[in-house]
Short mmCIF file of C-alpha atoms and ligand atoms in Angstrom, two decimals:
data_model
loop_
_atom_site.label_atom_id
_atom_site.label_comp_id
_atom_site.label_asym_id
_atom_site.label_seq_id
_atom_site.Cartn_x
_atom_site.Cartn_y
_atom_site.Cartn_z
CA MET N 255 26.59 -20.21 4.04
CA ALA N 256 25.55 -18.20 7.21
CA ALA N 257 25.28 -14.57 6.26
CA ARG N 258 23.94 -11.44 8.60
CA VAL N 259 20.87 -10.12 8.69
CA LEU N 260 19.81 -6.89 9.27
CA VAL N 261 16.51 -6.61 10.68
CA THR N 262 15.30 -2.82 10.29
CA ALA N 263 12.14 -3.36 13.30
CA ASN N 264 11.28 -5.52 16.42
CA MET N 265 8.64 -7.92 15.40
CA PRO N 266 8.28 -11.32 17.61
CA ARG N 267 11.03 -13.88 16.26
CA SER N 268 8.99 -16.77 14.96
CA TRP N 269 8.41 -13.79 11.79
CA LEU N 270 11.79 -14.58 11.24
CA GLU N 271 12.03 -18.42 11.35
CA PRO N 272 13.34 -18.15 7.73
CA LEU N 273 16.39 -16.57 8.44
CA ASP N 274 16.88 -19.15 12.22
CA ARG N 275 16.16 -22.32 10.00
CA PHE N 276 19.08 -20.87 6.98
CA GLY N 277 21.22 -20.65 10.07
CA HIS N 278 21.75 -16.55 9.31
CA ALA N 279 22.74 -14.26 12.02
CA VAL N 280 19.89 -12.04 12.26
CA VAL N 281 21.52 -8.04 13.28
CA LEU N 282 18.67 -5.66 15.29
CA PRO N 283 19.34 -2.34 15.45
CA GLU N 284 19.98 -0.58 19.58
CA PRO N 285 16.30 0.09 20.21
CA GLY N 286 15.27 3.66 18.08
CA VAL N 287 18.37 3.73 16.97
CA LEU N 288 18.06 3.12 13.17
CA ASP N 289 17.81 6.52 10.83
CA HIS N 290 18.59 7.12 7.35
CA ARG N 291 22.77 7.30 8.52
CA ALA N 292 22.50 4.40 10.68
CA LEU N 293 21.23 2.57 8.21
CA VAL N 294 24.19 3.85 5.71
CA ALA N 295 26.77 2.45 8.09
CA MET N 296 24.91 -0.76 8.83
CA ALA N 297 24.29 -1.43 5.02
CA PRO N 298 28.23 -2.70 3.29
CA ARG N 299 28.62 -4.54 6.96
CA VAL N 300 25.82 -7.10 6.24
CA ASP N 301 24.81 -9.56 3.21
CA ALA N 302 21.13 -8.53 3.51
CA ILE N 303 18.17 -6.62 5.06
CA ILE N 304 14.92 -6.48 5.76
CA SER N 305 13.44 -3.70 5.37
CA LEU N 306 9.78 -1.93 5.75
CA LEU N 307 8.48 0.66 3.70
CA THR N 308 8.75 3.21 6.19
CA ASP N 309 12.96 2.66 6.14
CA ARG N 310 14.14 4.27 2.58
CA ILE N 311 16.47 2.53 1.14
CA ASP N 312 17.72 5.50 -1.68
CA ALA N 313 21.24 5.53 -3.91
CA GLU N 314 23.65 6.29 -0.58
CA VAL N 315 22.22 2.96 1.89
CA LEU N 316 22.59 0.67 -1.83
CA GLU N 317 25.97 2.48 -2.59
CA ALA N 318 27.25 1.85 0.56
CA GLY N 319 25.77 -1.56 0.40
CA ALA N 320 27.51 -2.33 -2.47
CA SER N 321 30.98 -0.94 -1.35
CA GLY N 322 30.10 -4.14 1.34
CA THR N 323 28.73 -7.12 1.01
CA LEU N 324 24.75 -6.25 0.79
CA ARG N 325 23.24 -8.52 -1.53
CA VAL N 326 19.95 -8.70 -0.80
CA ILE N 327 16.78 -6.89 0.27
CA GLY N 328 13.68 -8.42 1.29
CA ASN N 329 11.51 -5.42 1.77
CA ILE N 330 8.45 -6.07 4.54
CA ALA N 331 5.45 -4.79 1.95
CA VAL N 332 4.07 -5.76 -1.70
CA GLY N 333 4.96 -1.97 -2.46
CA VAL N 334 8.29 -1.29 -3.22
CA ASP N 335 8.69 2.89 -3.79
CA ASN N 336 10.59 3.11 -0.53
CA ILE N 337 13.43 1.68 -2.50
CA ASP N 338 15.69 2.91 -5.38
CA VAL N 339 14.80 -0.03 -7.10
CA SER N 340 16.52 1.04 -10.22
CA ARG N 341 19.89 1.99 -8.40
CA ALA N 342 19.69 -1.51 -6.27
CA SER N 343 19.69 -3.10 -10.47
CA GLU N 344 22.31 -0.89 -11.41
CA LEU N 345 24.54 -2.15 -8.39
CA ASP N 346 23.69 -5.48 -8.93
CA ILE N 347 21.29 -5.83 -5.49
CA ALA N 348 18.39 -8.06 -5.58
CA VAL N 349 14.53 -6.74 -3.90
CA CYS N 350 12.32 -8.96 -2.56
CA ASN N 351 8.71 -8.34 -1.54
CA THR N 352 5.46 -9.76 -0.88
CA PRO N 353 2.87 -10.21 -3.25
CA GLY N 354 -0.53 -12.06 -2.27
CA VAL N 355 -0.03 -12.72 1.65
CA LEU N 356 -1.97 -9.19 2.46
CA ASP N 357 -4.17 -9.29 -0.40
CA ALA N 358 -7.50 -10.04 1.56
CA ALA N 359 -6.22 -7.84 3.93
CA THR N 360 -5.91 -4.70 2.38
CA ALA N 361 -9.39 -5.48 0.26
CA GLU N 362 -11.38 -5.90 3.70
CA VAL N 363 -9.73 -2.39 4.53
CA THR N 364 -10.65 -0.96 1.15
CA MET N 365 -14.44 -2.18 1.79
CA LEU N 366 -14.13 -0.75 5.47
CA LEU N 367 -12.90 2.52 4.00
CA MET N 368 -15.88 2.52 1.10
CA LEU N 369 -18.15 1.97 3.00
CA ALA N 370 -17.72 4.35 6.43
CA ALA N 371 -17.44 7.05 3.15
CA SER N 372 -20.67 6.30 1.83
CA ARG N 373 -22.09 5.54 4.98
CA ARG N 374 -20.88 8.36 7.10
CA ALA N 375 -20.54 5.75 9.45
CA PHE N 376 -17.33 7.86 11.73
CA GLU N 377 -19.54 10.55 11.82
CA ALA N 378 -22.43 9.60 12.77
CA GLU N 379 -20.50 7.92 15.47
CA ARG N 380 -18.38 10.98 16.27
CA ALA N 381 -22.14 12.89 16.63
CA LEU N 382 -23.68 9.54 19.10
CA ARG N 383 -19.98 10.01 21.61
CA ALA N 384 -21.05 13.18 21.59
CA GLY N 385 -24.09 13.32 22.87
CA GLU N 386 -25.51 14.67 19.70
CA TRP N 387 -28.03 11.88 18.94
CA SER N 388 -31.90 12.88 19.68
CA GLY N 389 -33.30 9.87 18.35
CA TRP N 390 -33.92 7.84 14.91
CA GLY N 391 -34.57 10.74 12.28
CA LEU N 392 -35.71 10.21 8.69
CA THR N 393 -33.35 11.84 7.06
CA ASP N 394 -30.75 11.88 9.59
CA PHE N 395 -26.61 10.75 8.07
CA LEU N 396 -28.38 10.03 4.38
CA GLY N 397 -25.35 8.00 2.60
CA THR N 398 -25.08 6.13 -0.70
CA ASP N 399 -25.89 2.54 -1.69
CA HIS N 400 -24.13 0.48 -2.83
CA GLU N 401 -26.39 -2.75 -4.26
CA ALA N 402 -26.17 -1.49 -8.29
CA ALA N 403 -23.66 1.04 -7.94
CA THR N 404 -20.63 0.62 -10.05
CA LEU N 405 -17.02 0.78 -8.15
CA ALA N 406 -13.89 1.34 -10.51
CA LEU N 407 -11.28 0.05 -10.15
CA VAL N 408 -7.90 1.59 -10.64
CA GLY N 409 -5.66 -0.97 -11.73
CA HIS N 410 -6.52 -5.26 -11.36
CA GLY N 411 -3.46 -6.58 -9.44
CA ARG N 412 -4.04 -8.80 -7.00
CA ILE N 413 -6.05 -6.81 -4.27
CA ALA N 414 -7.89 -5.01 -6.88
CA ARG N 415 -9.12 -8.75 -7.68
CA ALA N 416 -9.89 -9.45 -3.93
CA VAL N 417 -12.01 -5.79 -3.59
CA GLU N 418 -14.15 -6.82 -6.99
CA LEU N 419 -15.06 -10.13 -5.35
CA ARG N 420 -16.01 -9.07 -1.75
CA ALA N 421 -17.89 -6.18 -4.20
CA GLN N 422 -19.95 -7.96 -6.03
CA GLY N 423 -20.77 -9.78 -2.76
CA PHE N 424 -22.25 -6.59 -2.37
CA GLY N 425 -24.16 -6.21 -5.91
CA MET N 426 -21.76 -3.61 -6.88
CA ARG N 427 -21.46 -3.55 -10.98
CA VAL N 428 -17.30 -3.97 -10.99
CA LEU N 429 -15.32 -1.66 -13.40
CA HIS N 430 -11.50 -1.76 -13.81
CA HIS N 431 -8.82 -0.03 -15.80
CA ALA N 432 -4.97 -1.37 -15.78
CA ARG N 433 -2.69 -0.36 -18.61
CA ARG N 434 -2.51 -3.65 -20.42
CA ASP N 435 -5.86 -5.20 -22.05
CA THR N 436 -7.08 -7.61 -18.95
CA GLY N 437 -9.40 -9.79 -21.61
CA GLU N 438 -11.43 -9.82 -18.70
CA ARG N 439 -15.17 -8.12 -17.81
CA GLY N 440 -15.14 -4.90 -17.29
CA TYR N 441 -11.64 -3.47 -18.53
CA VAL N 442 -12.23 -0.25 -19.99
CA ALA N 443 -9.28 0.86 -21.77
CA ASP N 444 -9.76 4.51 -21.36
CA LEU N 445 -8.70 5.81 -17.30
CA ASP N 446 -11.01 8.51 -17.90
CA GLN N 447 -13.79 7.23 -19.30
CA MET N 448 -14.42 4.90 -16.95
CA LEU N 449 -13.99 7.49 -13.98
CA THR N 450 -17.31 9.00 -15.54
CA GLU N 451 -19.10 5.72 -14.81
CA ALA N 452 -18.09 5.58 -11.36
CA ASP N 453 -19.94 5.58 -8.32
CA VAL N 454 -17.19 5.11 -6.17
CA VAL N 455 -13.03 4.79 -7.18
CA SER N 456 -10.89 2.70 -6.04
CA ILE N 457 -7.19 2.81 -6.17
CA HIS N 458 -4.70 0.15 -6.96
CA VAL N 459 -1.70 0.82 -8.71
CA PRO N 460 1.83 1.11 -7.60
CA LEU N 461 3.56 4.50 -6.70
CA SER N 462 6.11 4.85 -9.57
CA PRO N 463 6.66 7.97 -11.45
CA ALA N 464 4.12 6.72 -14.14
CA THR N 465 1.51 6.67 -11.42
CA ALA N 466 2.17 10.22 -9.53
CA ASN N 467 -0.62 12.34 -9.01
CA LEU N 468 -2.54 10.11 -11.48
CA ILE N 469 -5.82 10.55 -9.71
CA ASP N 470 -5.47 14.82 -10.28
CA ALA N 471 -7.71 17.88 -10.04
CA SER N 472 -9.20 16.94 -14.15
CA ARG N 473 -9.48 13.00 -13.06
CA LEU N 474 -11.17 13.82 -9.39
CA ALA N 475 -13.49 15.76 -11.64
CA ALA N 476 -14.36 12.82 -14.19
CA ILE N 477 -16.40 11.22 -11.10
CA PRO N 478 -19.66 11.91 -11.42
CA ARG N 479 -20.60 14.53 -8.30
CA GLY N 480 -21.55 12.75 -4.84
CA GLY N 481 -18.83 10.04 -5.73
CA VAL N 482 -16.53 8.30 -3.62
CA LEU N 483 -12.56 7.74 -3.92
CA VAL N 484 -10.72 4.91 -1.97
CA ASN N 485 -7.03 4.95 -1.59
CA THR N 486 -5.29 1.96 -0.02
CA ALA N 487 -2.36 1.56 -1.78
CA ARG N 488 -0.42 4.67 -1.73
CA GLY N 489 -0.70 8.63 -1.02
CA GLY N 490 1.58 10.75 -3.77
CA ILE N 491 -1.15 8.79 -6.55
CA VAL N 492 -4.03 11.08 -5.45
CA ASP N 493 -3.36 14.68 -5.82
CA GLU N 494 -4.27 15.25 -2.34
CA ASP N 495 -4.64 19.54 -2.45
CA ALA N 496 -7.00 18.41 -5.49
CA LEU N 497 -8.91 15.72 -3.17
CA ALA N 498 -9.47 18.63 -0.41
CA ASP N 499 -10.67 20.74 -3.00
CA ALA N 500 -13.06 18.63 -4.21
CA LEU N 501 -14.34 17.77 -0.96
CA GLU N 502 -14.18 20.97 0.49
CA ARG N 503 -16.32 21.87 -2.74
CA GLY N 504 -18.37 18.77 -2.43
CA ALA N 505 -17.78 17.73 -5.93
CA LEU N 506 -16.62 14.47 -4.36
CA GLY N 507 -19.49 13.40 -1.74
CA ALA N 508 -16.70 11.37 0.65
CA ALA N 509 -13.41 10.16 0.29
CA GLY N 510 -12.08 7.45 2.28
CA LEU N 511 -7.70 6.87 2.92
CA ASP N 512 -5.28 4.92 4.38
CA VAL N 513 -2.17 6.23 2.95
CA TYR N 514 -0.70 9.65 2.52
CA LEU N 515 2.09 11.65 0.69
CA GLY N 516 4.71 12.07 3.45
CA GLU N 517 3.43 9.60 5.86
CA PRO N 518 3.27 9.77 8.84
CA ASN N 519 2.97 14.25 8.54
CA VAL N 520 -0.64 14.02 7.10
CA ALA N 521 -1.85 17.09 5.12
CA PRO N 522 -3.80 19.86 7.67
CA ARG N 523 -6.12 20.46 4.49
CA LEU N 524 -6.58 16.67 4.60
CA LEU N 525 -7.35 16.62 7.83
CA ALA N 526 -9.53 19.92 7.89
CA ALA N 527 -11.58 18.08 4.15
CA PRO N 528 -15.60 17.12 5.18
CA ASN N 529 -16.70 13.92 4.89
CA LEU N 530 -12.96 12.19 4.57
CA VAL N 531 -12.29 8.82 6.68
CA MET N 532 -8.55 8.55 7.46
CA LEU N 533 -6.99 5.83 8.31
CA PRO N 534 -3.21 5.15 9.16
CA HIS N 535 -2.06 3.03 6.61
CA ILE N 536 -3.24 -0.20 8.68
CA GLY N 537 -4.01 -2.23 5.33
CA SER N 538 -2.04 -5.07 6.00
CA ALA N 539 -2.76 -4.70 9.66
CA THR N 540 -3.70 -8.22 10.68
CA SER N 541 -0.92 -10.55 12.79
CA GLY N 542 -1.39 -13.47 10.42
CA THR N 543 -1.08 -11.07 7.31
CA ARG N 544 1.95 -9.24 8.55
CA SER N 545 3.51 -12.42 10.12
CA ARG N 546 3.39 -13.87 7.02
CA MET N 547 4.91 -10.33 4.86
CA ALA N 548 7.65 -10.64 7.22
CA MET N 549 8.26 -14.63 6.59
CA LEU N 550 7.71 -14.14 2.76
CA ALA N 551 10.85 -11.22 2.65
CA CYS N 552 12.93 -14.06 5.03
CA GLU N 553 11.91 -16.98 2.51
CA GLY N 554 12.95 -14.14 -0.56
CA VAL N 555 16.02 -12.94 0.99
CA CYS N 556 17.24 -16.92 2.25
CA ALA N 557 16.51 -17.79 -1.64
CA VAL N 558 18.57 -14.84 -2.96
CA LEU N 559 21.54 -16.32 -0.57
CA GLU N 560 21.22 -19.60 -1.65
CA GLY N 561 21.50 -18.42 -5.40
CA ARG N 562 18.15 -19.19 -5.83
CA SER N 563 15.47 -16.99 -8.04
CA PRO N 564 12.11 -16.40 -5.79
CA PRO N 565 8.62 -15.96 -6.79
CA ASN N 566 8.79 -12.58 -4.78
CA ILE N 567 11.90 -10.75 -6.40
CA VAL N 568 10.90 -7.44 -8.28
CA LEU N 569 14.74 -7.41 -9.28
CA ALA N 570 16.85 -9.94 -9.84
CA GLU N 571 20.82 -10.26 -8.60
CA SER N 572 22.84 -10.59 -11.35
CA SER N 573 24.92 -13.42 -11.37
CA SER N 574 28.35 -11.40 -11.43
CA ARG N 575 27.38 -11.00 -7.35
CA ALA N 576 25.24 -14.01 -6.88
CA SER N 577 27.91 -16.77 -5.92
C1 GLV Y 956 1.54 -1.22 2.74
O1 GLV Y 956 1.62 -0.47 2.22
C2 GLV Y 956 2.43 -2.09 1.10
O2 GLV Y 956 3.40 -1.73 0.22
O3 GLV Y 956 2.44 -3.84 1.92
#
């Protein structure tokens, strides 16, 4: 049966192809008016929402939706920390995400940040553009080597594995830590122990109460002096004040961030910190990847609306509302 699907952002219509194929009605917000209040107002009047990681799908939105016809959220992101998943579960609203289609793009940005931070690429470029480059200098812009360096991956999901593959191509030794023993080469059960062996640390866990501030001052201090930290996962996983402090003191050699607590606002201390390369959350930002993400979110929504359980379901709608 044709459903009403609220799509919270404008995007090329081809990215919504599954909705059109299933004959669903796409409801688009007036340009620029879909704030949280509008989301709460529209939620009960639609069957599904295609959301972005910047949409706060909290209890208020979900409760409003459940008082009407809302059955499923398709989040165009692999992370679902913008959604109150446990409230959605209580209300029998299904949640889908976009695993598997952004691994390469995000791993590329991880490598970009790792290389740029360790090789001081943006600092060197700034100097060149400012006319401060007076010629090849034997001891200018000295960075650190990657060949034979140790990369420690915090988390070992799809994106971490894609980073591992690329880092191996650079000749790096790769360790990983995950909550459960992966049984794979490079697994280290003790996160703190792994950090003490790292030249580069890269974060690849979802943001949850268990991982908020996982990389705090003491874990940053465990990384050997001059080490590099990269975060392409979520801002709240690294304590930003502690990170700024470690960079200011030179304890950490450099860092690369794509994600921040309180996006799009970036903490002034980070903006002023030395040896920090920052990108504006572009990990998955290629047109191919973003279109695959949007289509996968739509596929998930269409499946749930048909009473099926798609592979990209985070949280199933219970059968009581599935008919
Ligand atoms: C991007 O940050 C995502 O979670 O997909």
